[in-house]
PDB file of C-alpha atoms in Angstrom:
ATOM      1  CA  MET A   1      18.253  13.214   2.791  1.00  0.00           C
ATOM      2  CA  SER A   2      19.018  15.486  -0.154  1.00  0.00           C
ATOM      3  CA  ASP A   3      19.057  12.404  -2.399  1.00  0.00           C
ATOM      4  CA  LEU A   4      15.649  11.351  -1.049  1.00  0.00           C
ATOM      5  CA  LEU A   5      14.188  14.785  -1.742  1.00  0.00           C
ATOM      6  CA  GLN A   6      15.576  14.670  -5.261  1.00  0.00           C
ATOM      7  CA  ASP A   7      13.967  11.255  -5.765  1.00  0.00           C
ATOM      8  CA  LEU A   8      10.632  12.617  -4.574  1.00  0.00           C
ATOM      9  CA  GLN A   9      11.005  15.584  -6.892  1.00  0.00           C
ATOM     10  CA  TRP A  10      11.636  13.129  -9.739  1.00  0.00           C
ATOM     11  CA  ARG A  11       8.574  10.966  -9.120  1.00  0.00           C
ATOM     12  CA  TYR A  12       5.137  11.817 -10.430  1.00  0.00           C
ATOM     13  CA  ALA A  13       1.857  10.012 -10.988  1.00  0.00           C
ATOM     14  CA  THR A  14       2.862   8.288 -14.207  1.00  0.00           C
ATOM     15  CA  LYS A  15      -0.002   8.372 -16.702  1.00  0.00           C
ATOM     16  CA  LYS A  16       1.542   6.262 -19.458  1.00  0.00           C
ATOM     17  CA  MET A  17       3.947   3.389 -18.943  1.00  0.00           C
ATOM     18  CA  ASP A  18       6.135   1.563 -21.442  1.00  0.00           C
ATOM     19  CA  PRO A  19       4.883  -2.048 -21.590  1.00  0.00           C
ATOM     20  CA  SER A  20       8.173  -3.181 -23.136  1.00  0.00           C
ATOM     21  CA  LYS A  21      10.147  -2.295 -20.005  1.00  0.00           C
ATOM     22  CA  ALA A  22       9.925  -4.583 -16.995  1.00  0.00           C
ATOM     23  CA  VAL A  23      11.008  -3.609 -13.503  1.00  0.00           C
ATOM     24  CA  PRO A  24      13.804  -5.958 -12.327  1.00  0.00           C
ATOM     25  CA  GLN A  25      12.513  -8.377  -9.726  1.00  0.00           C
ATOM     26  CA  GLU A  26      15.128  -7.314  -7.176  1.00  0.00           C
ATOM     27  CA  LYS A  27      13.776  -3.762  -7.286  1.00  0.00           C
ATOM     28  CA  VAL A  28      10.216  -4.983  -6.779  1.00  0.00           C
ATOM     29  CA  ASP A  29      11.387  -7.171  -3.910  1.00  0.00           C
ATOM     30  CA  ARG A  30      12.995  -4.187  -2.179  1.00  0.00           C
ATOM     31  CA  ILE A  31       9.880  -2.050  -2.645  1.00  0.00           C
ATOM     32  CA  VAL A  32       7.641  -4.760  -1.202  1.00  0.00           C
ATOM     33  CA  GLU A  33      10.064  -5.391   1.655  1.00  0.00           C
ATOM     34  CA  ALA A  34       9.980  -1.678   2.501  1.00  0.00           C
ATOM     35  CA  VAL A  35       6.193  -1.971   2.778  1.00  0.00           C
ATOM     36  CA  ARG A  36       6.511  -5.027   5.019  1.00  0.00           C
ATOM     37  CA  LEU A  37       8.864  -3.106   7.324  1.00  0.00           C
ATOM     38  CA  THR A  38       6.729   0.027   7.529  1.00  0.00           C
ATOM     39  CA  ALA A  39       4.712   1.206  10.527  1.00  0.00           C
ATOM     40  CA  SER A  40       1.200   0.086  11.409  1.00  0.00           C
ATOM     41  CA  SER A  41      -1.084   0.695  14.360  1.00  0.00           C
ATOM     42  CA  SER A  42      -0.175  -1.629  17.246  1.00  0.00           C
ATOM     43  CA  GLY A  43       2.102  -3.468  14.823  1.00  0.00           C
ATOM     44  CA  LEU A  44      -0.855  -5.513  13.584  1.00  0.00           C
ATOM     45  CA  GLN A  45      -0.118  -5.098   9.852  1.00  0.00           C
ATOM     46  CA  PRO A  46      -3.837  -5.460   9.044  1.00  0.00           C
ATOM     47  CA  TYR A  47      -3.430  -5.706   5.289  1.00  0.00           C
ATOM     48  CA  GLU A  48      -1.684  -7.756   2.629  1.00  0.00           C
ATOM     49  CA  VAL A  49       0.045  -6.884  -0.630  1.00  0.00           C
ATOM     50  CA  PHE A  50      -0.611  -8.825  -3.824  1.00  0.00           C
ATOM     51  CA  VAL A  51       1.948  -8.556  -6.615  1.00  0.00           C
ATOM     52  CA  VAL A  52       0.070  -9.223  -9.839  1.00  0.00           C
ATOM     53  CA  THR A  53       2.178  -9.979 -12.900  1.00  0.00           C
ATOM     54  CA  ASN A  54      -0.309 -12.307 -14.589  1.00  0.00           C
ATOM     55  CA  PRO A  55      -1.392 -10.506 -17.793  1.00  0.00           C
ATOM     56  CA  GLU A  56      -4.817 -12.157 -17.824  1.00  0.00           C
ATOM     57  CA  LEU A  57      -5.634 -11.021 -14.299  1.00  0.00           C
ATOM     58  CA  ARG A  58      -4.518  -7.469 -15.051  1.00  0.00           C
ATOM     59  CA  ALA A  59      -6.593  -7.491 -18.244  1.00  0.00           C
ATOM     60  CA  GLN A  60      -9.612  -8.527 -16.177  1.00  0.00           C
ATOM     61  CA  ILE A  61      -8.989  -5.719 -13.685  1.00  0.00           C
ATOM     62  CA  LYS A  62      -8.489  -2.976 -16.282  1.00  0.00           C
ATOM     63  CA  PRO A  63     -12.154  -2.417 -17.315  1.00  0.00           C
ATOM     64  CA  HIS A  64     -13.033  -2.116 -13.632  1.00  0.00           C
ATOM     65  CA  ALA A  65     -10.313   0.518 -13.171  1.00  0.00           C
ATOM     66  CA  TRP A  66     -11.684   3.086 -15.614  1.00  0.00           C
ATOM     67  CA  ASN A  67      -9.686   1.371 -18.373  1.00  0.00           C
ATOM     68  CA  GLN A  68      -6.523   3.044 -17.115  1.00  0.00           C
ATOM     69  CA  GLY A  69      -3.674   1.797 -19.289  1.00  0.00           C
ATOM     70  CA  GLN A  70      -1.121   1.594 -16.494  1.00  0.00           C
ATOM     71  CA  VAL A  71      -2.940  -1.469 -15.116  1.00  0.00           C
ATOM     72  CA  THR A  72      -1.824  -3.547 -18.100  1.00  0.00           C
ATOM     73  CA  ASP A  73       1.195  -1.535 -19.280  1.00  0.00           C
ATOM     74  CA  CYS A  74       3.008  -1.794 -15.947  1.00  0.00           C
ATOM     75  CA  SER A  75       5.125  -4.848 -15.248  1.00  0.00           C
ATOM     76  CA  HIS A  76       3.934  -5.338 -11.656  1.00  0.00           C
ATOM     77  CA  LEU A  77       0.575  -4.335 -10.202  1.00  0.00           C
ATOM     78  CA  LEU A  78       0.535  -4.064  -6.410  1.00  0.00           C
ATOM     79  CA  VAL A  79      -2.863  -4.515  -4.785  1.00  0.00           C
ATOM     80  CA  PHE A  80      -3.157  -3.387  -1.163  1.00  0.00           C
ATOM     81  CA  ALA A  81      -5.928  -5.371   0.521  1.00  0.00           C
ATOM     82  CA  ALA A  82      -7.021  -4.651   4.091  1.00  0.00           C
ATOM     83  CA  TRP A  83      -8.507  -7.043   6.603  1.00  0.00           C
ATOM     84  CA  ASP A  84     -12.289  -6.987   6.404  1.00  0.00           C
ATOM     85  CA  ASN A  85     -12.443  -7.096  10.201  1.00  0.00           C
ATOM     86  CA  TYR A  86     -10.313  -7.402  13.321  1.00  0.00           C
ATOM     87  CA  THR A  87     -10.831 -10.818  14.876  1.00  0.00           C
ATOM     88  CA  VAL A  88      -9.528 -12.401  18.051  1.00  0.00           C
ATOM     89  CA  GLU A  89      -7.580 -14.884  15.924  1.00  0.00           C
ATOM     90  CA  ARG A  90      -5.898 -12.200  13.816  1.00  0.00           C
ATOM     91  CA  ILE A  91      -4.968 -10.085  16.812  1.00  0.00           C
ATOM     92  CA  ASN A  92      -3.625 -13.030  18.803  1.00  0.00           C
ATOM     93  CA  HIS A  93      -1.599 -14.232  15.824  1.00  0.00           C
ATOM     94  CA  MET A  94       0.324 -10.957  15.670  1.00  0.00           C
ATOM     95  CA  PHE A  95       0.868 -10.705  19.417  1.00  0.00           C
ATOM     96  CA  ASP A  96       2.000 -14.353  19.530  1.00  0.00           C
ATOM     97  CA  LEU A  97       4.356 -13.696  16.623  1.00  0.00           C
ATOM     98  CA  VAL A  98       6.019 -10.877  18.573  1.00  0.00           C
ATOM     99  CA  ASN A  99       6.499 -13.152  21.573  1.00  0.00           C
ATOM    100  CA  THR A 100       7.908 -15.933  19.396  1.00  0.00           C
ATOM    101  CA  VAL A 101      10.380 -13.722  17.544  1.00  0.00           C
ATOM    102  CA  ARG A 102      11.549 -11.921  20.671  1.00  0.00           C
ATOM    103  CA  GLY A 103      11.667 -15.101  22.724  1.00  0.00           C
ATOM    104  CA  PHE A 104       9.944 -13.795  25.826  1.00  0.00           C
ATOM    105  CA  LYS A 105       6.657 -12.449  27.157  1.00  0.00           C
ATOM    106  CA  ASN A 106       6.349  -8.951  28.534  1.00  0.00           C
ATOM    107  CA  GLU A 107       3.521  -8.202  30.954  1.00  0.00           C
ATOM    108  CA  GLY A 108       3.053  -4.717  29.550  1.00  0.00           C
ATOM    109  CA  TRP A 109       2.721  -6.188  26.059  1.00  0.00           C
ATOM    110  CA  GLU A 110       0.257  -8.810  27.303  1.00  0.00           C
ATOM    111  CA  ALA A 111      -1.781  -6.113  29.034  1.00  0.00           C
ATOM    112  CA  TYR A 112      -1.868  -4.225  25.755  1.00  0.00           C
ATOM    113  CA  ARG A 113      -3.054  -7.399  23.997  1.00  0.00           C
ATOM    114  CA  ARG A 114      -5.948  -7.666  26.448  1.00  0.00           C
ATOM    115  CA  GLN A 115      -6.802  -4.008  25.860  1.00  0.00           C
ATOM    116  CA  ILE A 116      -6.902  -4.497  22.083  1.00  0.00           C
ATOM    117  CA  LEU A 117      -8.937  -7.697  22.414  1.00  0.00           C
ATOM    118  CA  ALA A 118     -11.421  -5.888  24.624  1.00  0.00           C
ATOM    119  CA  THR A 119     -11.832  -3.118  22.041  1.00  0.00           C
ATOM    120  CA  TYR A 120     -11.365  -4.069  18.382  1.00  0.00           C
ATOM    121  CA  PRO A 121     -13.438  -7.262  18.011  1.00  0.00           C
ATOM    122  CA  GLN A 122     -16.404  -5.539  19.692  1.00  0.00           C
ATOM    123  CA  ARG A 123     -16.583  -2.854  16.992  1.00  0.00           C
ATOM    124  CA  ASP A 124     -18.613  -3.288  13.830  1.00  0.00           C
ATOM    125  CA  ALA A 125     -16.834  -4.773  10.816  1.00  0.00           C
ATOM    126  CA  GLU A 126     -17.007  -1.619   8.685  1.00  0.00           C
ATOM    127  CA  THR A 127     -15.368   0.492  11.390  1.00  0.00           C
ATOM    128  CA  ASN A 128     -12.595  -2.082  11.678  1.00  0.00           C
ATOM    129  CA  TYR A 129     -12.151  -2.294   7.906  1.00  0.00           C
ATOM    130  CA  GLN A 130     -11.817   1.485   7.635  1.00  0.00           C
ATOM    131  CA  HIS A 131      -9.169   1.442  10.350  1.00  0.00           C
ATOM    132  CA  ALA A 132      -7.280  -1.343   8.588  1.00  0.00           C
ATOM    133  CA  ALA A 133      -7.548   0.504   5.269  1.00  0.00           C
ATOM    134  CA  ARG A 134      -5.876   3.551   6.801  1.00  0.00           C
ATOM    135  CA  GLN A 135      -2.974   1.324   7.802  1.00  0.00           C
ATOM    136  CA  ALA A 136      -2.745   0.090   4.215  1.00  0.00           C
ATOM    137  CA  TYR A 137      -2.359   3.698   3.091  1.00  0.00           C
ATOM    138  CA  ILE A 138       0.753   3.986   5.253  1.00  0.00           C
ATOM    139  CA  GLY A 139       2.128   1.074   3.249  1.00  0.00           C
ATOM    140  CA  VAL A 140       1.176   2.769  -0.013  1.00  0.00           C
ATOM    141  CA  GLY A 141       3.122   5.864   1.013  1.00  0.00           C
ATOM    142  CA  THR A 142       6.148   3.758   1.830  1.00  0.00           C
ATOM    143  CA  ALA A 143       5.883   1.990  -1.528  1.00  0.00           C
ATOM    144  CA  LEU A 144       5.816   5.322  -3.369  1.00  0.00           C
ATOM    145  CA  ILE A 145       8.967   6.496  -1.599  1.00  0.00           C
ATOM    146  CA  ALA A 146      10.742   3.172  -2.075  1.00  0.00           C
ATOM    147  CA  ALA A 147       9.831   3.107  -5.768  1.00  0.00           C
ATOM    148  CA  ALA A 148      11.172   6.630  -6.209  1.00  0.00           C
ATOM    149  CA  GLN A 149      14.457   5.619  -4.603  1.00  0.00           C
ATOM    150  CA  GLU A 150      14.658   2.676  -7.008  1.00  0.00           C
ATOM    151  CA  LYS A 151      13.873   5.028  -9.920  1.00  0.00           C
ATOM    152  CA  VAL A 152      10.749   2.988 -10.630  1.00  0.00           C
ATOM    153  CA  ASP A 153       7.630   4.796 -11.790  1.00  0.00           C
ATOM    154  CA  SER A 154       4.341   4.345  -9.998  1.00  0.00           C
ATOM    155  CA  VAL A 155       0.873   5.777  -9.659  1.00  0.00           C
ATOM    156  CA  PRO A 156      -1.488   5.105  -6.741  1.00  0.00           C
ATOM    157  CA  MET A 157      -5.049   4.412  -7.888  1.00  0.00           C
ATOM    158  CA  GLU A 158      -8.326   4.566  -6.030  1.00  0.00           C
ATOM    159  CA  GLY A 159     -10.228   4.749  -9.306  1.00  0.00           C
ATOM    160  CA  PHE A 160     -11.404   1.162  -9.493  1.00  0.00           C
ATOM    161  CA  ASP A 161     -14.320  -1.022  -8.387  1.00  0.00           C
ATOM    162  CA  PRO A 162     -13.090  -2.744  -5.228  1.00  0.00           C
ATOM    163  CA  ALA A 163     -15.828  -5.379  -5.282  1.00  0.00           C
ATOM    164  CA  LYS A 164     -14.804  -6.453  -8.788  1.00  0.00           C
ATOM    165  CA  VAL A 165     -11.109  -6.565  -7.902  1.00  0.00           C
ATOM    166  CA  ASP A 166     -11.956  -8.561  -4.791  1.00  0.00           C
ATOM    167  CA  GLU A 167     -13.862 -11.020  -6.965  1.00  0.00           C
ATOM    168  CA  ILE A 168     -11.128 -11.341  -9.599  1.00  0.00           C
ATOM    169  CA  LEU A 169      -8.385 -11.941  -7.037  1.00  0.00           C
ATOM    170  CA  GLY A 170     -10.477 -14.039  -4.642  1.00  0.00           C
ATOM    171  CA  LEU A 171      -9.964 -11.617  -1.778  1.00  0.00           C
ATOM    172  CA  THR A 172     -13.347 -11.995  -0.086  1.00  0.00           C
ATOM    173  CA  ALA A 173     -12.723 -15.658   0.673  1.00  0.00           C
ATOM    174  CA  ARG A 174      -9.494 -14.601   2.394  1.00  0.00           C
ATOM    175  CA  GLY A 175     -11.209 -11.979   4.552  1.00  0.00           C
ATOM    176  CA  LEU A 176      -9.696  -9.082   2.599  1.00  0.00           C
ATOM    177  CA  ARG A 177     -10.958  -6.016   0.741  1.00  0.00           C
ATOM    178  CA  SER A 178      -8.933  -4.112  -1.866  1.00  0.00           C
ATOM    179  CA  VAL A 179      -8.029  -0.545  -0.944  1.00  0.00           C
ATOM    180  CA  VAL A 180      -5.506   0.838  -3.446  1.00  0.00           C
ATOM    181  CA  ILE A 181      -3.815  -0.508  -6.564  1.00  0.00           C
ATOM    182  CA  LEU A 182      -0.294   0.615  -7.459  1.00  0.00           C
ATOM    183  CA  PRO A 183       1.189  -0.070 -10.903  1.00  0.00           C
ATOM    184  CA  LEU A 184       4.987  -0.249 -11.035  1.00  0.00           C
ATOM    185  CA  GLY A 185       6.812   0.243 -14.316  1.00  0.00           C
ATOM    186  CA  TYR A 186       8.689   2.780 -16.399  1.00  0.00           C
ATOM    187  CA  ARG A 187       7.354   5.962 -17.926  1.00  0.00           C
ATOM    188  CA  ALA A 188       6.796   5.935 -21.678  1.00  0.00           C
ATOM    189  CA  GLY A 189       8.990   8.115 -23.846  1.00  0.00           C
ATOM    190  CA  GLU A 190       5.979  10.029 -25.152  1.00  0.00           C
ATOM    191  CA  GLY A 191       2.233  10.282 -24.765  1.00  0.00           C
ATOM    192  CA  ASP A 192       2.158  11.195 -21.068  1.00  0.00           C
ATOM    193  CA  TRP A 193       0.724  14.692 -20.712  1.00  0.00           C
ATOM    194  CA  LEU A 194       1.972  15.007 -17.123  1.00  0.00           C
ATOM    195  CA  GLN A 195       5.551  13.828 -17.568  1.00  0.00           C
ATOM    196  CA  ASN A 196       7.281  17.121 -18.344  1.00  0.00           C
ATOM    197  CA  LEU A 197       5.130  19.427 -16.260  1.00  0.00           C
ATOM    198  CA  GLU A 198       6.587  21.048 -13.163  1.00  0.00           C
ATOM    199  CA  LYS A 199       5.683  19.406  -9.853  1.00  0.00           C
ATOM    200  CA  VAL A 200       3.274  21.654  -7.961  1.00  0.00           C
ATOM    201  CA  ARG A 201       2.873  21.548  -4.196  1.00  0.00           C
ATOM    202  CA  ARG A 202       1.634  24.136  -1.737  1.00  0.00           C
ATOM    203  CA  PRO A 203       4.476  26.321  -0.395  1.00  0.00           C
ATOM    204  CA  GLN A 204       5.828  25.319   2.979  1.00  0.00           C
ATOM    205  CA  ASP A 205       4.406  28.339   4.783  1.00  0.00           C
ATOM    206  CA  GLU A 206       0.921  27.260   3.693  1.00  0.00           C
ATOM    207  CA  PHE A 207       1.507  23.591   4.445  1.00  0.00           C
ATOM    208  CA  VAL A 208       3.478  23.552   7.705  1.00  0.00           C
ATOM    209  CA  THR A 209       2.574  25.278  10.964  1.00  0.00           C
ATOM    210  CA  GLU A 210       5.237  25.348  13.650  1.00  0.00           C
ATOM    211  CA  LEU A 211       4.046  25.658  17.250  1.00  0.00           C
ATOM    212  CA  ALA A 212       7.059  26.492  19.376  1.00  0.00           C
TER     213      ALA A 212
END
């Protein structure tokens, strides 16, 4: 745990990345796998992760992300895209997958399926998208921690036009909406105003309340 805390102390929202340094694919694979294994509500995993290495696609995204240089200077751009809605088909697919992998059906699990089916598809699409987007943020948090453990720099970005990113990556046709983009790369040797500044967080007594 002390190593993890040191890794989190090391990480920061990298403002300038070195485009000449590429993250080894095995490190990216482990970061993405950590996201795949992370928690989600009811185990539905209502989002997908796109790993964009294509320079042309990243160049198209950049002007719609406030021209932030990390979008093109990183070696891998992760795009977290949430389901645009919960459908009967999507819900059943995940419940069926659990039954297939585990090799049996559990009545409690099937009762829970019926409960979800009686609730989620009846809600409006925007409510369901917002719920799915919150699950994607859990994945983003996991990616940040995993990247820190791999000593890979990252910076989560909400500063972009989701509709444009959806158009560039063809997400709408797949029933997805972009939520967060996460460049992965290595910090530049100079030119990053934030790199050498002390990490600032609220003290624990202001952040944590213990109720014994």
